[in-house]
mmCIF file of C-alpha atoms in Angstrom:
data_model
loop_
_atom_site.group_PDB
_atom_site.id
_atom_site.type_symbol
_atom_site.label_atom_id
_atom_site.label_comp_id
_atom_site.label_asym_id
_atom_site.label_seq_id
_atom_site.Cartn_x
_atom_site.Cartn_y
_atom_site.Cartn_z
ATOM 1 C CA MET A 1 -21.784 -117.972 -14.794
ATOM 2 C CA VAL A 2 -19.162 -120.682 -14.146
ATOM 3 C CA GLU A 3 -21.442 -123.235 -15.771
ATOM 4 C CA SER A 4 -21.915 -121.085 -18.879
ATOM 5 C CA VAL A 5 -18.145 -120.504 -19.143
ATOM 6 C CA GLU A 6 -17.489 -124.249 -18.946
ATOM 7 C CA GLU A 7 -20.200 -124.926 -21.518
ATOM 8 C CA SER A 8 -18.780 -122.238 -23.788
ATOM 9 C CA GLY A 9 -15.448 -124.084 -23.712
ATOM 10 C CA GLU A 10 -17.091 -127.453 -24.351
ATOM 11 C CA LEU A 11 -19.086 -126.019 -27.232
ATOM 12 C CA GLY A 12 -15.940 -124.419 -28.575
ATOM 13 C CA ASN A 13 -14.391 -127.869 -28.860
ATOM 14 C CA VAL A 14 -17.430 -129.205 -30.726
ATOM 15 C CA LEU A 15 -17.516 -126.244 -33.113
ATOM 16 C CA SER A 16 -13.777 -126.597 -33.719
ATOM 17 C CA ILE A 17 -14.414 -130.153 -34.947
ATOM 18 C CA LEU A 18 -17.041 -128.826 -37.354
ATOM 19 C CA ARG A 19 -14.652 -126.187 -38.688
ATOM 20 C CA LYS A 20 -11.971 -128.797 -39.270
ATOM 21 C CA ARG A 21 -14.504 -130.686 -41.366
ATOM 22 C CA GLY A 22 -15.079 -127.662 -43.561
ATOM 23 C CA LEU A 23 -18.265 -126.285 -42.011
ATOM 24 C CA ARG A 24 -18.636 -122.549 -41.553
ATOM 25 C CA VAL A 25 -19.581 -121.585 -37.994
ATOM 26 C CA PRO A 26 -21.271 -118.156 -37.565
ATOM 27 C CA GLU A 27 -19.581 -115.752 -35.178
ATOM 28 C CA LYS A 28 -22.462 -115.663 -32.700
ATOM 29 C CA ALA A 29 -23.118 -119.428 -32.730
ATOM 30 C CA THR A 30 -21.307 -120.166 -29.450
ATOM 31 C CA ASN A 31 -23.271 -117.579 -27.462
ATOM 32 C CA GLN A 32 -26.567 -118.681 -29.005
ATOM 33 C CA LEU A 33 -25.867 -122.344 -28.267
ATOM 34 C CA VAL A 34 -24.850 -121.646 -24.665
ATOM 35 C CA ARG A 35 -28.081 -119.699 -24.229
ATOM 36 C CA TYR A 36 -30.046 -122.524 -25.835
ATOM 37 C CA VAL A 37 -28.534 -125.065 -23.423
ATOM 38 C CA MET A 38 -29.572 -122.825 -20.525
ATOM 39 C CA LEU A 39 -33.107 -122.568 -21.937
ATOM 40 C CA LEU A 40 -33.261 -126.352 -22.318
ATOM 41 C CA ARG A 41 -32.244 -126.802 -18.704
ATOM 42 C CA GLU A 42 -34.820 -124.275 -17.520
ATOM 43 C CA GLY A 43 -37.561 -125.738 -19.707
ATOM 44 C CA ASN A 44 -36.786 -129.242 -18.526
ATOM 45 C CA ARG A 45 -38.068 -128.287 -15.085
ATOM 46 C CA LEU A 46 -41.545 -127.698 -16.515
ATOM 47 C CA THR A 47 -41.828 -130.446 -19.119
ATOM 48 C CA GLN A 48 -39.468 -133.258 -20.019
ATOM 49 C CA LEU A 49 -37.634 -132.032 -23.105
ATOM 50 C CA VAL A 50 -34.725 -134.442 -22.593
ATOM 51 C CA SER A 51 -33.929 -136.972 -19.896
ATOM 52 C CA ARG A 52 -33.312 -135.092 -16.655
ATOM 53 C CA ASN A 53 -30.281 -137.329 -16.145
ATOM 54 C CA ASP A 54 -28.756 -135.500 -19.125
ATOM 55 C CA ASN A 55 -29.080 -131.998 -17.655
ATOM 56 C CA ALA A 56 -25.399 -131.869 -16.733
ATOM 57 C CA ARG A 57 -24.191 -133.193 -20.085
ATOM 58 C CA LEU A 58 -26.480 -131.628 -22.654
ATOM 59 C CA ILE A 59 -23.604 -130.676 -24.943
ATOM 60 C CA SER A 60 -21.820 -134.022 -25.052
ATOM 61 C CA THR A 61 -25.020 -136.095 -25.113
ATOM 62 C CA HIS A 62 -27.275 -133.997 -27.331
ATOM 63 C CA ILE A 63 -25.696 -130.970 -29.031
ATOM 64 C CA ALA A 64 -22.644 -132.828 -30.354
ATOM 65 C CA GLU A 65 -24.805 -135.617 -31.772
ATOM 66 C CA CYS A 66 -27.151 -133.095 -33.393
ATOM 67 C CA PHE A 67 -24.227 -131.688 -35.359
ATOM 68 C CA ALA A 68 -22.900 -135.116 -36.369
ATOM 69 C CA PRO A 69 -25.223 -135.660 -39.391
ATOM 70 C CA MET A 70 -23.888 -132.592 -41.174
ATOM 71 C CA CYS A 71 -20.428 -134.169 -41.048
ATOM 72 C CA VAL A 72 -21.562 -137.210 -43.056
ATOM 73 C CA PHE A 73 -24.286 -135.702 -45.256
ATOM 74 C CA GLN A 74 -23.985 -132.622 -47.464
ATOM 75 C CA VAL A 75 -26.577 -130.010 -46.493
ATOM 76 C CA ASN A 76 -25.105 -126.869 -48.079
ATOM 77 C CA GLU A 77 -27.418 -126.855 -51.105
ATOM 78 C CA CYS A 78 -30.597 -127.328 -49.076
ATOM 79 C CA GLU A 79 -32.781 -124.301 -48.391
ATOM 80 C CA LYS A 80 -35.723 -125.609 -46.347
ATOM 81 C CA ILE A 81 -35.560 -128.263 -43.630
ATOM 82 C CA LEU A 82 -38.257 -129.793 -41.414
ATOM 83 C CA ASP A 83 -37.414 -131.097 -37.938
ATOM 84 C CA PHE A 84 -40.004 -133.863 -37.509
ATOM 85 C CA GLY A 85 -41.080 -134.315 -33.874
ATOM 86 C CA SER A 86 -38.738 -131.580 -32.717
ATOM 87 C CA GLY A 87 -39.386 -131.972 -28.978
ATOM 88 C CA GLY A 88 -37.016 -129.535 -27.284
ATOM 89 C CA GLY A 89 -35.597 -128.423 -30.625
ATOM 90 C CA LEU A 90 -33.045 -131.170 -31.176
ATOM 91 C CA PRO A 91 -31.653 -131.125 -33.807
ATOM 92 C CA GLY A 92 -33.601 -128.248 -35.415
ATOM 93 C CA VAL A 93 -32.467 -125.391 -33.173
ATOM 94 C CA PRO A 94 -28.710 -126.156 -33.303
ATOM 95 C CA TRP A 95 -28.994 -126.541 -37.080
ATOM 96 C CA ALA A 96 -30.848 -123.222 -37.397
ATOM 97 C CA ILE A 97 -28.119 -121.517 -35.375
ATOM 98 C CA LEU A 98 -25.389 -122.939 -37.580
ATOM 99 C CA PHE A 99 -27.243 -122.224 -40.843
ATOM 100 C CA PRO A 100 -28.926 -118.817 -40.387
ATOM 101 C CA LYS A 101 -29.666 -118.483 -44.123
ATOM 102 C CA LYS A 102 -31.647 -121.722 -44.323
ATOM 103 C CA GLN A 103 -35.313 -121.968 -43.348
ATOM 104 C CA PHE A 104 -36.329 -124.411 -40.616
ATOM 105 C CA VAL A 105 -39.755 -125.646 -39.584
ATOM 106 C CA LEU A 106 -40.010 -127.365 -36.198
ATOM 107 C CA LEU A 107 -42.938 -129.793 -36.125
ATOM 108 C CA GLU A 108 -44.117 -130.600 -32.604
ATOM 109 C CA SER A 109 -47.572 -131.856 -31.621
ATOM 110 C CA LYS A 110 -47.285 -131.517 -27.825
ATOM 111 C CA LYS A 111 -48.493 -128.075 -26.739
ATOM 112 C CA LYS A 112 -45.973 -127.493 -23.939
ATOM 113 C CA LYS A 113 -43.034 -128.447 -26.132
ATOM 114 C CA ALA A 114 -44.309 -126.329 -29.024
ATOM 115 C CA ALA A 115 -44.664 -123.396 -26.613
ATOM 116 C CA PHE A 116 -41.082 -123.955 -25.473
ATOM 117 C CA LEU A 117 -39.874 -123.912 -29.087
ATOM 118 C CA THR A 118 -41.722 -120.639 -29.694
ATOM 119 C CA HIS A 119 -40.026 -119.221 -26.583
ATOM 120 C CA VAL A 120 -36.594 -120.359 -27.825
ATOM 121 C CA LYS A 121 -37.200 -118.798 -31.236
ATOM 122 C CA ALA A 122 -37.981 -115.454 -29.569
ATOM 123 C CA GLN A 123 -35.156 -115.589 -27.018
ATOM 124 C CA LEU A 124 -32.503 -116.453 -29.607
ATOM 125 C CA ASP A 125 -33.875 -114.188 -32.367
ATOM 126 C CA LEU A 126 -34.109 -117.099 -34.783
ATOM 127 C CA ASP A 127 -35.808 -115.397 -37.706
ATOM 128 C CA ASN A 128 -35.161 -118.470 -39.864
ATOM 129 C CA VAL A 129 -37.324 -120.718 -37.651
ATOM 130 C CA ALA A 130 -41.063 -121.397 -37.706
ATOM 131 C CA VAL A 131 -42.859 -123.628 -35.195
ATOM 132 C CA LEU A 132 -45.616 -125.903 -36.513
ATOM 133 C CA PRO A 133 -47.713 -127.039 -33.493
ATOM 134 C CA CYS A 134 -49.631 -129.997 -34.885
ATOM 135 C CA HIS A 135 -49.572 -133.736 -35.585
ATOM 136 C CA SER A 136 -47.969 -134.917 -38.800
ATOM 137 C CA ASP A 137 -51.340 -135.971 -40.246
ATOM 138 C CA GLU A 138 -52.641 -132.426 -39.682
ATOM 139 C CA ILE A 139 -49.983 -130.760 -41.843
ATOM 140 C CA ASN A 140 -51.817 -129.054 -44.680
ATOM 141 C CA ALA A 141 -51.098 -129.534 -48.361
ATOM 142 C CA SER A 142 -49.031 -126.343 -48.617
ATOM 143 C CA HIS A 143 -46.174 -128.332 -47.050
ATOM 144 C CA ASN A 144 -46.281 -131.099 -49.663
ATOM 145 C CA HIS A 145 -43.034 -131.326 -51.648
ATOM 146 C CA ALA A 146 -41.704 -128.298 -49.731
ATOM 147 C CA TYR A 147 -38.546 -129.641 -48.076
ATOM 148 C CA GLU A 148 -35.165 -130.855 -49.268
ATOM 149 C CA ILE A 149 -34.582 -132.513 -45.890
ATOM 150 C CA VAL A 150 -36.828 -133.931 -43.202
ATOM 151 C CA ILE A 151 -34.752 -134.814 -40.155
ATOM 152 C CA ALA A 152 -35.982 -136.821 -37.159
ATOM 153 C CA ARG A 153 -34.100 -137.778 -34.021
ATOM 154 C CA ALA A 154 -35.301 -140.869 -32.149
ATOM 155 C CA VAL A 155 -38.931 -140.256 -33.138
ATOM 156 C CA ALA A 156 -40.433 -143.408 -34.684
ATOM 157 C CA ARG A 157 -39.711 -146.497 -36.738
ATOM 158 C CA LEU A 158 -38.437 -145.863 -40.251
ATOM 159 C CA SER A 159 -41.601 -147.139 -41.942
ATOM 160 C CA LYS A 160 -43.814 -144.878 -39.829
ATOM 161 C CA LEU A 161 -41.547 -141.913 -40.468
ATOM 162 C CA TRP A 162 -41.667 -142.401 -44.220
ATOM 163 C CA LYS A 163 -45.461 -142.835 -44.225
ATOM 164 C CA SER A 164 -45.765 -139.544 -42.363
ATOM 165 C CA CYS A 165 -43.194 -137.409 -44.131
ATOM 166 C CA GLY A 166 -42.605 -138.841 -47.606
ATOM 167 C CA ARG A 167 -45.159 -136.454 -49.112
ATOM 168 C CA LEU A 168 -43.365 -133.454 -47.588
ATOM 169 C CA LEU A 169 -40.133 -134.020 -49.513
ATOM 170 C CA LYS A 170 -39.231 -132.367 -52.789
ATOM 171 C CA ASN A 171 -38.039 -134.492 -55.689
ATOM 172 C CA ASN A 172 -34.599 -135.777 -54.664
ATOM 173 C CA GLY A 173 -35.391 -134.850 -51.053
ATOM 174 C CA VAL A 174 -34.168 -137.058 -48.213
ATOM 175 C CA LEU A 175 -35.302 -138.299 -44.838
ATOM 176 C CA LEU A 176 -32.472 -138.180 -42.309
ATOM 177 C CA ALA A 177 -33.319 -140.437 -39.368
ATOM 178 C CA MET A 178 -31.018 -140.245 -36.355
ATOM 179 C CA LYS A 179 -31.272 -143.729 -34.887
ATOM 180 C CA GLY A 180 -29.668 -146.127 -32.443
ATOM 181 C CA GLY A 181 -29.656 -149.860 -31.819
ATOM 182 C CA ASP A 182 -30.131 -152.664 -34.327
ATOM 183 C CA LEU A 183 -31.306 -151.062 -37.557
ATOM 184 C CA ALA A 184 -31.686 -154.265 -39.590
ATOM 185 C CA PRO A 185 -35.326 -155.057 -38.610
ATOM 186 C CA GLU A 186 -36.483 -151.474 -39.208
ATOM 187 C CA THR A 187 -34.686 -151.236 -42.533
ATOM 188 C CA ALA A 188 -36.114 -154.564 -43.704
ATOM 189 C CA GLU A 189 -39.625 -153.495 -42.705
ATOM 190 C CA LEU A 190 -39.241 -150.180 -44.535
ATOM 191 C CA LEU A 191 -38.004 -151.784 -47.757
ATOM 192 C CA ASN A 192 -40.698 -154.448 -47.607
ATOM 193 C CA LEU A 193 -43.378 -151.742 -47.511
ATOM 194 C CA PHE A 194 -41.598 -149.345 -49.880
ATOM 195 C CA PRO A 195 -39.321 -151.464 -52.100
ATOM 196 C CA ARG A 196 -38.367 -148.549 -54.372
ATOM 197 C CA LEU A 197 -36.654 -146.635 -51.588
ATOM 198 C CA LYS A 198 -32.907 -146.394 -51.195
ATOM 199 C CA VAL A 199 -31.372 -146.595 -47.726
ATOM 200 C CA ASP A 200 -27.847 -145.596 -46.716
ATOM 201 C CA ILE A 201 -26.499 -145.886 -43.178
ATOM 202 C CA GLN A 202 -23.757 -143.476 -42.132
ATOM 203 C CA THR A 203 -21.504 -143.698 -39.078
ATOM 204 C CA TYR A 204 -20.856 -140.467 -37.196
ATOM 205 C CA PRO A 205 -17.375 -139.057 -36.499
ATOM 206 C CA GLU A 206 -16.137 -140.663 -33.291
ATOM 207 C CA GLU A 207 -14.975 -137.319 -31.898
ATOM 208 C CA LEU A 208 -18.623 -136.197 -31.832
ATOM 209 C CA VAL A 209 -20.443 -139.464 -31.091
ATOM 210 C CA PRO A 210 -18.445 -142.287 -29.460
ATOM 211 C CA VAL A 211 -18.779 -145.628 -31.247
ATOM 212 C CA ASP A 212 -20.069 -147.353 -28.106
ATOM 213 C CA LYS A 213 -23.228 -145.212 -28.249
ATOM 214 C CA ASN A 214 -24.194 -147.129 -31.410
ATOM 215 C CA ARG A 215 -25.837 -144.077 -32.959
ATOM 216 C CA ARG A 216 -26.035 -143.694 -36.742
ATOM 217 C CA LEU A 217 -27.676 -141.688 -39.477
ATOM 218 C CA VAL A 218 -30.140 -143.431 -41.797
ATOM 219 C CA VAL A 219 -30.541 -141.653 -45.140
ATOM 220 C CA VAL A 220 -33.772 -142.588 -46.956
ATOM 221 C CA HIS A 221 -34.725 -141.340 -50.406
ATOM 222 C CA GLU A 222 -36.456 -142.272 -53.623
ATOM 223 C CA PRO A 223 -34.190 -143.066 -56.598
#
């Protein structure tokens, strides 16, 4: 109980930052996010959803960063979003909690992680979430041109991501890649293979993601 109270306060600070940036936070978001953090911690005992070293700082290390992209990229007009390689549901689950009227598909090929995501969906009553338990090359044609946003957090190189998910995007859709480290080699490789693409790199708000973490959002789209 003490842990959940502390986490509720920490989450409150994160959500306050989002409100100050003009984002609407649903009334039940704090309780859902606290419950999600507890589910992540429980699930991490069975299969590695996040680094076990992060168990005590899931909010500052993971949840805050998952919200950072929506502070630098406008998502209000988007209706359907795919979380590519969702893992433990980061960032798809926090986004689904914050945007209950948008539809989210969580793509995860590993059976245990997909089962965890299905459990989270049920426990949090996330009616706007669907879990897609397959590899990206197994996604059927009904998903082609279905999404305004495909978001991926620390999943693969940019060129591999685009090869896998480019067909899933609607016209004017975007790939949002949450990345760290030196992005120059990946960006050069991507543009060499797909010279028509446009790439923008956004820096997160420091109050959510400290600069020394060197984490940024790569926005990839066709002109």
